[in-house]
Tab-separated table of C-alpha atoms in Angstrom:
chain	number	residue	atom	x	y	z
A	579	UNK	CA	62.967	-218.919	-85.692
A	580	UNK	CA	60.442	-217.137	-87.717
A	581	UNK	CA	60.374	-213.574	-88.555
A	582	UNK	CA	58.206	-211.270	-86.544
A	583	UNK	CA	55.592	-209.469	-88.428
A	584	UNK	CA	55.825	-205.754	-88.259
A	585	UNK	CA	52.833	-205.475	-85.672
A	586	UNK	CA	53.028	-201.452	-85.876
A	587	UNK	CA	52.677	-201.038	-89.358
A	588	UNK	CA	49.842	-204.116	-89.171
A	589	UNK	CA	47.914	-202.173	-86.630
A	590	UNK	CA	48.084	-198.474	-88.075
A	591	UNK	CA	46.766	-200.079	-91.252
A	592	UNK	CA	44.009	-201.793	-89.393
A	593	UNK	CA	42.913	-198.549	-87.488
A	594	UNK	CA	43.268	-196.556	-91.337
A	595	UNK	CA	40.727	-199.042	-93.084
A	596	UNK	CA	38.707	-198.518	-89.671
A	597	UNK	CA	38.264	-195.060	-90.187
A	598	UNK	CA	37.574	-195.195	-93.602
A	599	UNK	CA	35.336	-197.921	-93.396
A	600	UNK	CA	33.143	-195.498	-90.865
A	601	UNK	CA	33.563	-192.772	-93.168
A	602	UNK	CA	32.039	-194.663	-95.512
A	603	UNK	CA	29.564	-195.998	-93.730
A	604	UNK	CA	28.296	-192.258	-92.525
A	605	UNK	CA	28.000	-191.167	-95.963
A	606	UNK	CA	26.300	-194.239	-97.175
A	607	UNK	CA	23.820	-193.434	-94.061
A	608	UNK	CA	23.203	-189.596	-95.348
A	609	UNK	CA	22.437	-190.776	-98.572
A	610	UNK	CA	19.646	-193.200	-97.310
A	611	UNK	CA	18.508	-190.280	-94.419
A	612	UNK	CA	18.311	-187.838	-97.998
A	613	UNK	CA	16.456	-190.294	-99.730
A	614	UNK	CA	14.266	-191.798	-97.733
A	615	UNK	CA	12.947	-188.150	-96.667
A	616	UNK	CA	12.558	-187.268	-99.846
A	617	UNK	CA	10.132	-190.009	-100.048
A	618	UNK	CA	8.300	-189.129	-96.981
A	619	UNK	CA	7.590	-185.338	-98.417
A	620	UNK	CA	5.454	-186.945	-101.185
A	621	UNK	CA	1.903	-187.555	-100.604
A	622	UNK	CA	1.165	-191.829	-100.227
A	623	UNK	CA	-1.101	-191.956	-103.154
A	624	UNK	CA	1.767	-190.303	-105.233
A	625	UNK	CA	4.447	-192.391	-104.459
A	626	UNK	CA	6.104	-195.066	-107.127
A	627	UNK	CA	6.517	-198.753	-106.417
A	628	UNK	CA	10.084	-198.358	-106.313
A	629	UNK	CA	10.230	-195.485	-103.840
A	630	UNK	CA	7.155	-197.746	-101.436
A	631	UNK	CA	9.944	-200.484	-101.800
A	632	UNK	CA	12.689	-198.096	-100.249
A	633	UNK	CA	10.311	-196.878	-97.392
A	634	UNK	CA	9.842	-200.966	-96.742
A	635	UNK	CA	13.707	-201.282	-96.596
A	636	UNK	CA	14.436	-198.803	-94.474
A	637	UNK	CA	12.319	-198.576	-92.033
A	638	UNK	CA	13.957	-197.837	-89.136
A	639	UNK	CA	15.441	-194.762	-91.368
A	640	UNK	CA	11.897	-193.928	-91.667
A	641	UNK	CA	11.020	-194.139	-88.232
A	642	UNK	CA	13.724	-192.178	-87.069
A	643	UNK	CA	12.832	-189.267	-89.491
A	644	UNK	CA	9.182	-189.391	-88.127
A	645	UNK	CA	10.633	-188.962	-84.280
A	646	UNK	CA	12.496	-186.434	-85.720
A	647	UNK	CA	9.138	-184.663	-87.587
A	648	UNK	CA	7.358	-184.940	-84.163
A	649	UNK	CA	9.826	-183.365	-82.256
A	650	UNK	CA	9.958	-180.595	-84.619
A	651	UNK	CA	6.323	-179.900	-84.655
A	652	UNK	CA	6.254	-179.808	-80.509
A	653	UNK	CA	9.336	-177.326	-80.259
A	654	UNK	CA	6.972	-174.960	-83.052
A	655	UNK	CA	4.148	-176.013	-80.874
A	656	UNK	CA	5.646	-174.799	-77.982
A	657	UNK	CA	7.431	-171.363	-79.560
A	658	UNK	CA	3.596	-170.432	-80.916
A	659	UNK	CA	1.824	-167.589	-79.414
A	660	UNK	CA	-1.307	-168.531	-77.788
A	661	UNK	CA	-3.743	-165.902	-76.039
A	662	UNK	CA	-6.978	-166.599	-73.781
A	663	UNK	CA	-10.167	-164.964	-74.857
A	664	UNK	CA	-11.381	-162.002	-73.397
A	665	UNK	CA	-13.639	-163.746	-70.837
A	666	UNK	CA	-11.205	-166.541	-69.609
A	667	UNK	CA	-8.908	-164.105	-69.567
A	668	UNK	CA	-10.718	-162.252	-66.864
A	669	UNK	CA	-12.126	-165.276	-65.452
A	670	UNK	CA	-8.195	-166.089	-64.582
A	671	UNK	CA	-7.428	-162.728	-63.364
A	672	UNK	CA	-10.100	-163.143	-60.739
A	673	UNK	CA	-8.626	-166.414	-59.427
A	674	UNK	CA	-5.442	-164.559	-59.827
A	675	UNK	CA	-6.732	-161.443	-57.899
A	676	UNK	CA	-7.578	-164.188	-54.763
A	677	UNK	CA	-4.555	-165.369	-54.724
A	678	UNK	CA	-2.476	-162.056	-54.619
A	679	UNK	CA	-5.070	-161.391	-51.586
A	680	UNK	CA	-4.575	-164.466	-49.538
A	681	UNK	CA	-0.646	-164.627	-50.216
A	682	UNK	CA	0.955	-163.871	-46.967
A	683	UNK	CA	4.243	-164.037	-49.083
A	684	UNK	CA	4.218	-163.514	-52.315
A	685	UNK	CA	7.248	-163.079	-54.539
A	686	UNK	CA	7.575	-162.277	-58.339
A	687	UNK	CA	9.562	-163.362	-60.773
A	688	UNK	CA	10.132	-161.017	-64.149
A	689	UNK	CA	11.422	-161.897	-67.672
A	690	UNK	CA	12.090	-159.626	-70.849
A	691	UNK	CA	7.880	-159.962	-71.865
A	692	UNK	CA	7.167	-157.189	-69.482
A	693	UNK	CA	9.156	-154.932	-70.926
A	694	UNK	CA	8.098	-155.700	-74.585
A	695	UNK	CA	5.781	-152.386	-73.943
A	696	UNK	CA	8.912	-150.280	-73.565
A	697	UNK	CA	9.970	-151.853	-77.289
A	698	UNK	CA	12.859	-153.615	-75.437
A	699	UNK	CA	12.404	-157.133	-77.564
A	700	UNK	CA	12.031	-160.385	-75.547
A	701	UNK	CA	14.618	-163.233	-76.200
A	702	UNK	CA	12.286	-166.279	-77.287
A	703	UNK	CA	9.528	-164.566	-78.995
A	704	UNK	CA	8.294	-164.564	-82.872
A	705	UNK	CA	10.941	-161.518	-82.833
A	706	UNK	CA	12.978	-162.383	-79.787
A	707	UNK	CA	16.856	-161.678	-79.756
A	708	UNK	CA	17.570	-165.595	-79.385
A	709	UNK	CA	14.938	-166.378	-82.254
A	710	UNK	CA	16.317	-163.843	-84.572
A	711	UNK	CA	19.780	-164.417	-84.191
A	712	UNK	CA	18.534	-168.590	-84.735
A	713	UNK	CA	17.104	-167.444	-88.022
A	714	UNK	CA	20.796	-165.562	-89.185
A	715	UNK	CA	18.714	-161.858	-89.030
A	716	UNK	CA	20.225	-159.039	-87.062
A	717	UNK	CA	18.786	-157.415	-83.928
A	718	UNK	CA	17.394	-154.077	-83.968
A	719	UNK	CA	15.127	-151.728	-81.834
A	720	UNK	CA	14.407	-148.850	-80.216
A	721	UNK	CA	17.130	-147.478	-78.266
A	722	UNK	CA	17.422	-149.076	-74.844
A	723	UNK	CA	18.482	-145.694	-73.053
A	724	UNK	CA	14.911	-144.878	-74.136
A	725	UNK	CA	12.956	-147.389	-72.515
A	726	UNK	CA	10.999	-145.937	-69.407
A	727	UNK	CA	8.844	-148.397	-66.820
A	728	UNK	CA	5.788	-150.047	-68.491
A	729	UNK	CA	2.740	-150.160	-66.722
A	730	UNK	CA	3.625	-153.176	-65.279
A	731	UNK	CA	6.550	-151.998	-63.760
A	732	UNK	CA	4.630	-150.005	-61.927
A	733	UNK	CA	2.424	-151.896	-61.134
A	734	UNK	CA	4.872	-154.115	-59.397
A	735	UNK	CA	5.850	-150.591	-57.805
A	736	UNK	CA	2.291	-150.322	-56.362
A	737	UNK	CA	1.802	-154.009	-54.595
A	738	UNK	CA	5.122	-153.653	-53.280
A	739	UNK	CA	3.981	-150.095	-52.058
A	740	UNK	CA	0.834	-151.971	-50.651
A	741	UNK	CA	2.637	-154.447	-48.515
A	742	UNK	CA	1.021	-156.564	-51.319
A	743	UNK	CA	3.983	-158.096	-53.341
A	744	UNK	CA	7.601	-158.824	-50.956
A	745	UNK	CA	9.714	-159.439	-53.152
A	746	UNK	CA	10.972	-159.211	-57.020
A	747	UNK	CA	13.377	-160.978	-58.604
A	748	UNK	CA	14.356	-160.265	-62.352
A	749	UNK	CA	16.165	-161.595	-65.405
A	750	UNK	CA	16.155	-158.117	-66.795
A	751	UNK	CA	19.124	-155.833	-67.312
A	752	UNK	CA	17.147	-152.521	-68.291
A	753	UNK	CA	16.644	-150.971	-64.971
A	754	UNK	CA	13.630	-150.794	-65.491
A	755	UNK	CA	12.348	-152.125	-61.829
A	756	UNK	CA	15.233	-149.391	-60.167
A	757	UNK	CA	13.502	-146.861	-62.188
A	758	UNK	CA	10.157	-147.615	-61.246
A	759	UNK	CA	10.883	-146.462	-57.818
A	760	UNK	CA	11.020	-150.271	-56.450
A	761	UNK	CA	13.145	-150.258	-53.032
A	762	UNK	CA	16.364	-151.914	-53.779
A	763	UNK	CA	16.369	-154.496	-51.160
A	764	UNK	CA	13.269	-155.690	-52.993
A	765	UNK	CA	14.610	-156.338	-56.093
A	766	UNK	CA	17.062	-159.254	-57.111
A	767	UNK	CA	18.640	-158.144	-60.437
A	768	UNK	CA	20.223	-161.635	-61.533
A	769	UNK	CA	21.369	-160.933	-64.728
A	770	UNK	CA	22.441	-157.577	-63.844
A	771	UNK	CA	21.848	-153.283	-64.354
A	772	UNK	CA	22.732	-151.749	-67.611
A	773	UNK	CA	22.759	-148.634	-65.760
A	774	UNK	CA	25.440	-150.328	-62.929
A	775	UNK	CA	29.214	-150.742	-63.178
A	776	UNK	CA	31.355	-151.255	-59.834
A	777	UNK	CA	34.682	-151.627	-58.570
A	778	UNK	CA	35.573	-155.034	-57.365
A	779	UNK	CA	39.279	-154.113	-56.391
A	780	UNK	CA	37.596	-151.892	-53.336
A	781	UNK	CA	35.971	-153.849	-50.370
A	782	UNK	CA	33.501	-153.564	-50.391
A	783	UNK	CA	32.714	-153.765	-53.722
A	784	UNK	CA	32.099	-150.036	-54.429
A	785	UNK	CA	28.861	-149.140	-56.871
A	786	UNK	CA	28.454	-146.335	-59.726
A	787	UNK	CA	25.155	-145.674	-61.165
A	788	UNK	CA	25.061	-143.763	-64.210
A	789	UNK	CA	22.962	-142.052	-66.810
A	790	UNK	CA	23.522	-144.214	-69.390
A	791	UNK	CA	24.724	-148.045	-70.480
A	792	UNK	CA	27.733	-149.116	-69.181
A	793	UNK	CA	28.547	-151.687	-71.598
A	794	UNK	CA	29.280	-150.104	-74.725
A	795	UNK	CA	32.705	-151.633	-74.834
A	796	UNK	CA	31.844	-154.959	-72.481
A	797	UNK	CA	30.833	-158.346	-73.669
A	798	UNK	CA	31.152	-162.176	-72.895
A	799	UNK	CA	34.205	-162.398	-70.551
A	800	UNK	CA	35.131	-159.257	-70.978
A	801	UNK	CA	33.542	-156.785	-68.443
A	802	UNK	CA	35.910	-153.763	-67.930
A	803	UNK	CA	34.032	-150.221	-69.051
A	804	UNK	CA	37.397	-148.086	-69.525
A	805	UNK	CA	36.297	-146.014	-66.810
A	806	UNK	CA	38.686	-146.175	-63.314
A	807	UNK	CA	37.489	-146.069	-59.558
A	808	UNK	CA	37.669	-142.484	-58.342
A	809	UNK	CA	38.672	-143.875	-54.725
A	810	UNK	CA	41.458	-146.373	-55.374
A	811	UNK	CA	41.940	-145.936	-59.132
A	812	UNK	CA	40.618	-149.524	-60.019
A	813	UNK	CA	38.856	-150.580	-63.730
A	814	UNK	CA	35.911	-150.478	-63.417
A	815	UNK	CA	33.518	-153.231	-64.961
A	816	UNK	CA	30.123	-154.174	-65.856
A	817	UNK	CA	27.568	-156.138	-63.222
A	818	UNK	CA	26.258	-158.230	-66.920
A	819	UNK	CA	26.002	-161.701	-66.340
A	820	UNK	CA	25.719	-163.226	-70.044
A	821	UNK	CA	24.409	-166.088	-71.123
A	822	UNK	CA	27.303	-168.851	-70.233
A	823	UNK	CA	28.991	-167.297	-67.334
A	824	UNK	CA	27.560	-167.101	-63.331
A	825	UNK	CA	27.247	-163.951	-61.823
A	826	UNK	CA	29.181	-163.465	-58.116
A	827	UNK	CA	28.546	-159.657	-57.144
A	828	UNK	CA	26.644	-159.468	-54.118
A	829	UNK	CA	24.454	-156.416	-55.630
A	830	UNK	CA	22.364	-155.454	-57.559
A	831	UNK	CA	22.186	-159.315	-58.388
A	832	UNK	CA	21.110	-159.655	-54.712
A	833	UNK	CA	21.197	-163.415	-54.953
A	834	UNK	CA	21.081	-163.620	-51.408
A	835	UNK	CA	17.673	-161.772	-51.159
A	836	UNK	CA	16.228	-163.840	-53.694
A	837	UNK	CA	16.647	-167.346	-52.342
A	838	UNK	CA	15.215	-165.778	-48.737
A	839	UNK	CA	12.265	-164.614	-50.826
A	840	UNK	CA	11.923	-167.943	-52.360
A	841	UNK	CA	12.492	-169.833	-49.101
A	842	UNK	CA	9.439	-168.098	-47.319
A	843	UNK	CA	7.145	-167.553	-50.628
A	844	UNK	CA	3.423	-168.948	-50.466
A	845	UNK	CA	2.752	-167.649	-53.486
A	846	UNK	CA	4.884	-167.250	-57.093
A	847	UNK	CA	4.387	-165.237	-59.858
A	848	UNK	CA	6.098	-165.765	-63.209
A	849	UNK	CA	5.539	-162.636	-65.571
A	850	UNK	CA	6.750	-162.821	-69.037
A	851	UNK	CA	9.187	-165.042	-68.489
A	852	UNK	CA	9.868	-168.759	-70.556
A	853	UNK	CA	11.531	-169.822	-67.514
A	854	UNK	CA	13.970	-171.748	-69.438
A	855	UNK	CA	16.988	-169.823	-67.236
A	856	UNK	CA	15.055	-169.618	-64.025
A	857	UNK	CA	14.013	-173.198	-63.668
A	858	UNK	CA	17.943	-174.649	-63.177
A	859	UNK	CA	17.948	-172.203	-60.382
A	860	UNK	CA	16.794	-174.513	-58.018
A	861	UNK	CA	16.680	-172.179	-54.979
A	862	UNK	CA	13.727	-170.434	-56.621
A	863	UNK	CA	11.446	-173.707	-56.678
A	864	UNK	CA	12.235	-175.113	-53.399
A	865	UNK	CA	11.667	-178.337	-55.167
A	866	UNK	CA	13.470	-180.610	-52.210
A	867	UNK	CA	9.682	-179.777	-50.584
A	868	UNK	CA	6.647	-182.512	-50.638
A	869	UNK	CA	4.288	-180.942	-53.680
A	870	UNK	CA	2.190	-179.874	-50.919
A	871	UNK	CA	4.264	-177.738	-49.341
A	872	UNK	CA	5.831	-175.903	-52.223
A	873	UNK	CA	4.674	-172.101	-53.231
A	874	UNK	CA	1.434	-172.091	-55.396
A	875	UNK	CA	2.718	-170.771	-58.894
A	876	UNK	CA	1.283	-168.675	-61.204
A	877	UNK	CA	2.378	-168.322	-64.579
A	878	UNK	CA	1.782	-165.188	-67.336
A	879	UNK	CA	3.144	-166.042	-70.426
A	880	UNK	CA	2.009	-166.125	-74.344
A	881	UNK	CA	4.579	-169.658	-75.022
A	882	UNK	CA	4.842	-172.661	-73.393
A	883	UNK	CA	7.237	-172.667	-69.966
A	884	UNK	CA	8.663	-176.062	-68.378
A	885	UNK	CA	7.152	-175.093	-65.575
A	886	UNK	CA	3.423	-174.713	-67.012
A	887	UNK	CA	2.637	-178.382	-65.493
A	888	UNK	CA	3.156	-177.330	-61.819
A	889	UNK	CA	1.274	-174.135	-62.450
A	890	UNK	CA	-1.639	-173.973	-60.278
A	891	UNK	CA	-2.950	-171.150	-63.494
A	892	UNK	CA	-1.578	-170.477	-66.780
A	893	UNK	CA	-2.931	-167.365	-68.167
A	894	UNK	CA	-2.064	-166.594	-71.803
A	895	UNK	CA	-1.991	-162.836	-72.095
A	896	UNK	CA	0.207	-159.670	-72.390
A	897	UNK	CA	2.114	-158.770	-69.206
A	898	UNK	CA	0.557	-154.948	-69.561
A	899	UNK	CA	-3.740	-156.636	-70.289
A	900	UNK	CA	-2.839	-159.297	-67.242
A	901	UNK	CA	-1.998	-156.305	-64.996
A	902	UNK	CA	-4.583	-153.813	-65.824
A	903	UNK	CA	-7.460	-156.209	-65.144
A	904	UNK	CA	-5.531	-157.661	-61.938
A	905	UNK	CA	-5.305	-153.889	-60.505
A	906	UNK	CA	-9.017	-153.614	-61.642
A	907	UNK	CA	-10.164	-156.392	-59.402
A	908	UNK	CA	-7.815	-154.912	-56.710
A	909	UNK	CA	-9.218	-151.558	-56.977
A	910	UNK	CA	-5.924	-150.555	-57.127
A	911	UNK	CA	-4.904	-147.120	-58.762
A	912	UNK	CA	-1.398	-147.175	-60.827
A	913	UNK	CA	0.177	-143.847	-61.187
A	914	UNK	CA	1.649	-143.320	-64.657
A	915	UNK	CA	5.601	-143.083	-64.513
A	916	UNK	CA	7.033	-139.527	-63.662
A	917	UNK	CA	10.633	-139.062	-64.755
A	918	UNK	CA	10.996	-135.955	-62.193
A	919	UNK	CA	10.125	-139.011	-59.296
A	920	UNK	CA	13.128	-141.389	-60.568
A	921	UNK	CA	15.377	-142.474	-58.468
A	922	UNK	CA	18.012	-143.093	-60.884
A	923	UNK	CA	18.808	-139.265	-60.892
A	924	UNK	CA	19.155	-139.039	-57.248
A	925	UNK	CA	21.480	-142.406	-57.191
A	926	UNK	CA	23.766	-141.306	-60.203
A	927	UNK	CA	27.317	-140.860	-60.100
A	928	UNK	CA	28.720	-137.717	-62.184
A	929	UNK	CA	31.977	-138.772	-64.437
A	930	UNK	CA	34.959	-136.969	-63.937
A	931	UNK	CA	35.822	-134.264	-66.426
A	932	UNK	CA	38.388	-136.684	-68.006
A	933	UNK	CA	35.716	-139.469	-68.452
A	934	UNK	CA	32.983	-137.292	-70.531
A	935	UNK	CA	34.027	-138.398	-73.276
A	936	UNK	CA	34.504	-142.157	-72.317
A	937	UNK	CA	31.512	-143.422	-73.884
A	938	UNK	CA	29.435	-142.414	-77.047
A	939	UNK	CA	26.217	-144.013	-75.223
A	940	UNK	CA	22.664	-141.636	-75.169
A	941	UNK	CA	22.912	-140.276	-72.136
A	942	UNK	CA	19.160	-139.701	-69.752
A	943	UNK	CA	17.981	-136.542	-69.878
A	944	UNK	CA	17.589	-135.156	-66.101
A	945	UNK	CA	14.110	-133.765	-65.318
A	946	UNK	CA	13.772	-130.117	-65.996
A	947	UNK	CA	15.247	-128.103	-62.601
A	948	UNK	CA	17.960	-131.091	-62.207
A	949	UNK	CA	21.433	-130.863	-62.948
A	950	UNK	CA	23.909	-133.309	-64.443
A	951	UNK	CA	27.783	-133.217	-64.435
A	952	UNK	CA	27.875	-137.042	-65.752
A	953	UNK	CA	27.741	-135.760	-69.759
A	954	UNK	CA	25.608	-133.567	-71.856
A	955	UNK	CA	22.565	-135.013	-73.210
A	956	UNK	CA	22.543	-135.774	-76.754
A	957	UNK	CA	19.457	-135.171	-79.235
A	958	UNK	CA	17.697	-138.385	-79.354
A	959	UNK	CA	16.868	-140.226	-82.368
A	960	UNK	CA	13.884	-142.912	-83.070
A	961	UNK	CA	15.214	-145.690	-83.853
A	962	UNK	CA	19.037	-147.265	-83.330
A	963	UNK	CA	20.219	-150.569	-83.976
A	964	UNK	CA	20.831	-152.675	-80.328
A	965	UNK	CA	24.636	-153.045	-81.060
A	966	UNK	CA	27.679	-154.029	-78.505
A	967	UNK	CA	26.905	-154.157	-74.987
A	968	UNK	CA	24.924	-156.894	-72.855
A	969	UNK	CA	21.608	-157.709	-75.635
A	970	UNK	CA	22.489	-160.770	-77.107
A	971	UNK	CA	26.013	-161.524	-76.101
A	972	UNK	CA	26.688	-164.963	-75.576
A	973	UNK	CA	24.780	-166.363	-78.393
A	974	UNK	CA	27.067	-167.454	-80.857
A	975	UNK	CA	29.607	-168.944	-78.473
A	976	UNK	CA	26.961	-171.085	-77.228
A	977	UNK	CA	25.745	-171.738	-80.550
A	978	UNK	CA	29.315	-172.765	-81.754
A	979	UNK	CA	29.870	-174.969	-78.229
A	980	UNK	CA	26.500	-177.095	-78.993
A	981	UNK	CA	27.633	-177.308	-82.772
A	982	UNK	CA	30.809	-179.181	-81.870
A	983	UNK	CA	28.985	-181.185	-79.658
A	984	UNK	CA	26.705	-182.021	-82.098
């Protein structure tokens, strides 16, 4: 009988040259990808024969890199700033005035661009946390303790005031809508309060507002303040929802309120948002309706949105110029914000004398006759660097996750 042939060794040797084989095969495909683009940078008229020859080889190399060129171009395209002129610009605000007018629901949605004016940075701006942190630059800003309502904050205030707005729902984590004066069964807070930590171990889910940021020592999965429950001696954590994880506290992310809102809404208003989180909420959109059926949207933004082609209007303006001219057409009169009427002062929470010192956070200065036990007020300073906390977290793991998919 013959001999039979040592299969194992056979095959591992097969699968070896395999892998080298495609090894080799990559590399030989980078080299063409380098060389061919190098090519492609040169004007036509000053290429050589040689280097027309290895466009003619390669052309599906070369078409490939042109896909690639187009797509690059569209995504800058689309991350440009683009603002109406001053007449279309009011000539949108009037058709946005009617609408606000005829709504018989109208909701708002909110993004970081309204509160650009309170030099709180956006996320996918020229200087936007997300495009800075793309580019290898660190974040810095103003202090986010400092930040007080813009004028469209309070303007959002106002139409709620006026019976004119219902409902607000906002990516934001600065407050700012709580401080404002906005009733908190108006307001869905789906990413969360800066100003909020709770105890989840108490039912229900007890709440602590304080006078400054919570999340000094909180980040990405890891949401516990240092601070304890004074009731049943709990941690308690954070109400951040970072980018990469899904929020379940029934307040102040109000969830619950928001999809209601959406589920009645005639009308839609997207301000300074790029919608690229709030479109896969698919509650918001009510998108299992007929076209006809769905809430008319309106859309303020300086970048593209994927949601600008089911816009009814686009306007291409600051959040603070968009508002101004929209209360102008309203005849509308926004009151400037007054610290002594925020209700963050009145809904704080002191700290216990142990827990004074359990954060190094700038604490809000009360309003001159009020009282605070929470911590003494530190001298504040112009400028800080955003550092630890909820602004930007999340980032780099989900930069490192697409990398390795890549």
């Amino acid at each position: 009988m013959a001999e039979e042939p040592d299969t194992p060794v056979s095959s591992r040797t097969e699968r070896k040259a395999l892998e080298k084989a495609k090894i080799l095969q990559r590399e030989s495909d980078r080299k063409i990808f380098r060389l061919v683009g190098r090519v492609l940078k040169k004007p036509e008229a000053e290429r050589s024969e040689e280097e027309a020859g290895v466009l003619l080889l390669h052309r599906d190399t070369v078409e490939e890199l042109n896909k690639r060129q187009v797509r690059r171009n569209v995504l800058k395209r689309k991350q440009e700033e683009v603002f109406d002129d001053a007449e279309e610009l009011k000539s949108k605000v009037r058709q946005l005035a009617v609408a606000v007018k005829q709504a018989n629901h109208l909701v708002i949605y909110t993004g970081a661009g309204i509160s650009t004016a309170a030099s709180i940075p956006d996320y996918r701006g020229p200087n936007g946390v997300w495009t800075q942190l793309q580019k290898g630059r660190s974040v810095s800003s103003s202090d986010l303790s400092k930040a007080v309502p813009t004028f469209t904050h309070m303007c959002i205030r106002t139409l709620h005031k006026e019976k004119l707005v219902k409902h607000v729902v906002s990516q934001n984590c600065d407050g700012l809508h709580l401080r404002s004066g906005l009733p908190r069964h108006a307001l869905s807070e789906l990413h969360g309060n800066m100003f909020i930590e709770v105890c989840t171990s108490c039912s229900p889910v007890r709440e602590y507002v304080r006078l400054f940021d919570v999340t000094e020592r909180t980040s990405l999965h890891r949401h516990t303040t240092g601070r304890r429950c004074s009731h049943c001696g709990g941690e308690l954590r954070d109400t951040i929802v970072h980018f990469g994880e899904r929020g379940t506290l029934e307040q102040p992310l109000n969830w619950k309120g928001a999809a209601e809102a959406a589920k009645m809404a005639d009308v839609i208003v997207c301000l300074g948002s790029s919608l690229k989180v709030l479109k896969k909420y698919a509650c918001l959109w009510c998108m299992n309706r007929p076209a006809s059926k769905r809430p008319k949207l309106y859309i303020v933004n300086l970048q593209w949105t994927p949601k600008d082609d089911l816009a009814l209007l686009k306007i291409n303006g600051k959040c603070d110029d968009v508002m101004s001219l929209l209360m102008q057409e309203l005849n509308i009169q926004i009151p400037a914000y007054n610290r002594a009427d925020d209700p963050i002062f009145c809904l704080a929470s002191p700290l216990g004398p142990e827990e004074v010192k359990s954060h190094t956070r700038e604490v809000l200065a009360p309003p001159t006759g009020q009282e605070d036990g929470s911590a003494e007020p530190e001298k504040q300073t112009e400028v800080t660097s955003v550092q630890g906390g909820w602004f930007g977290r999340g980032y780099g793991k989900g930069m490192k996750k697409k990398k390795k998919a890549a």
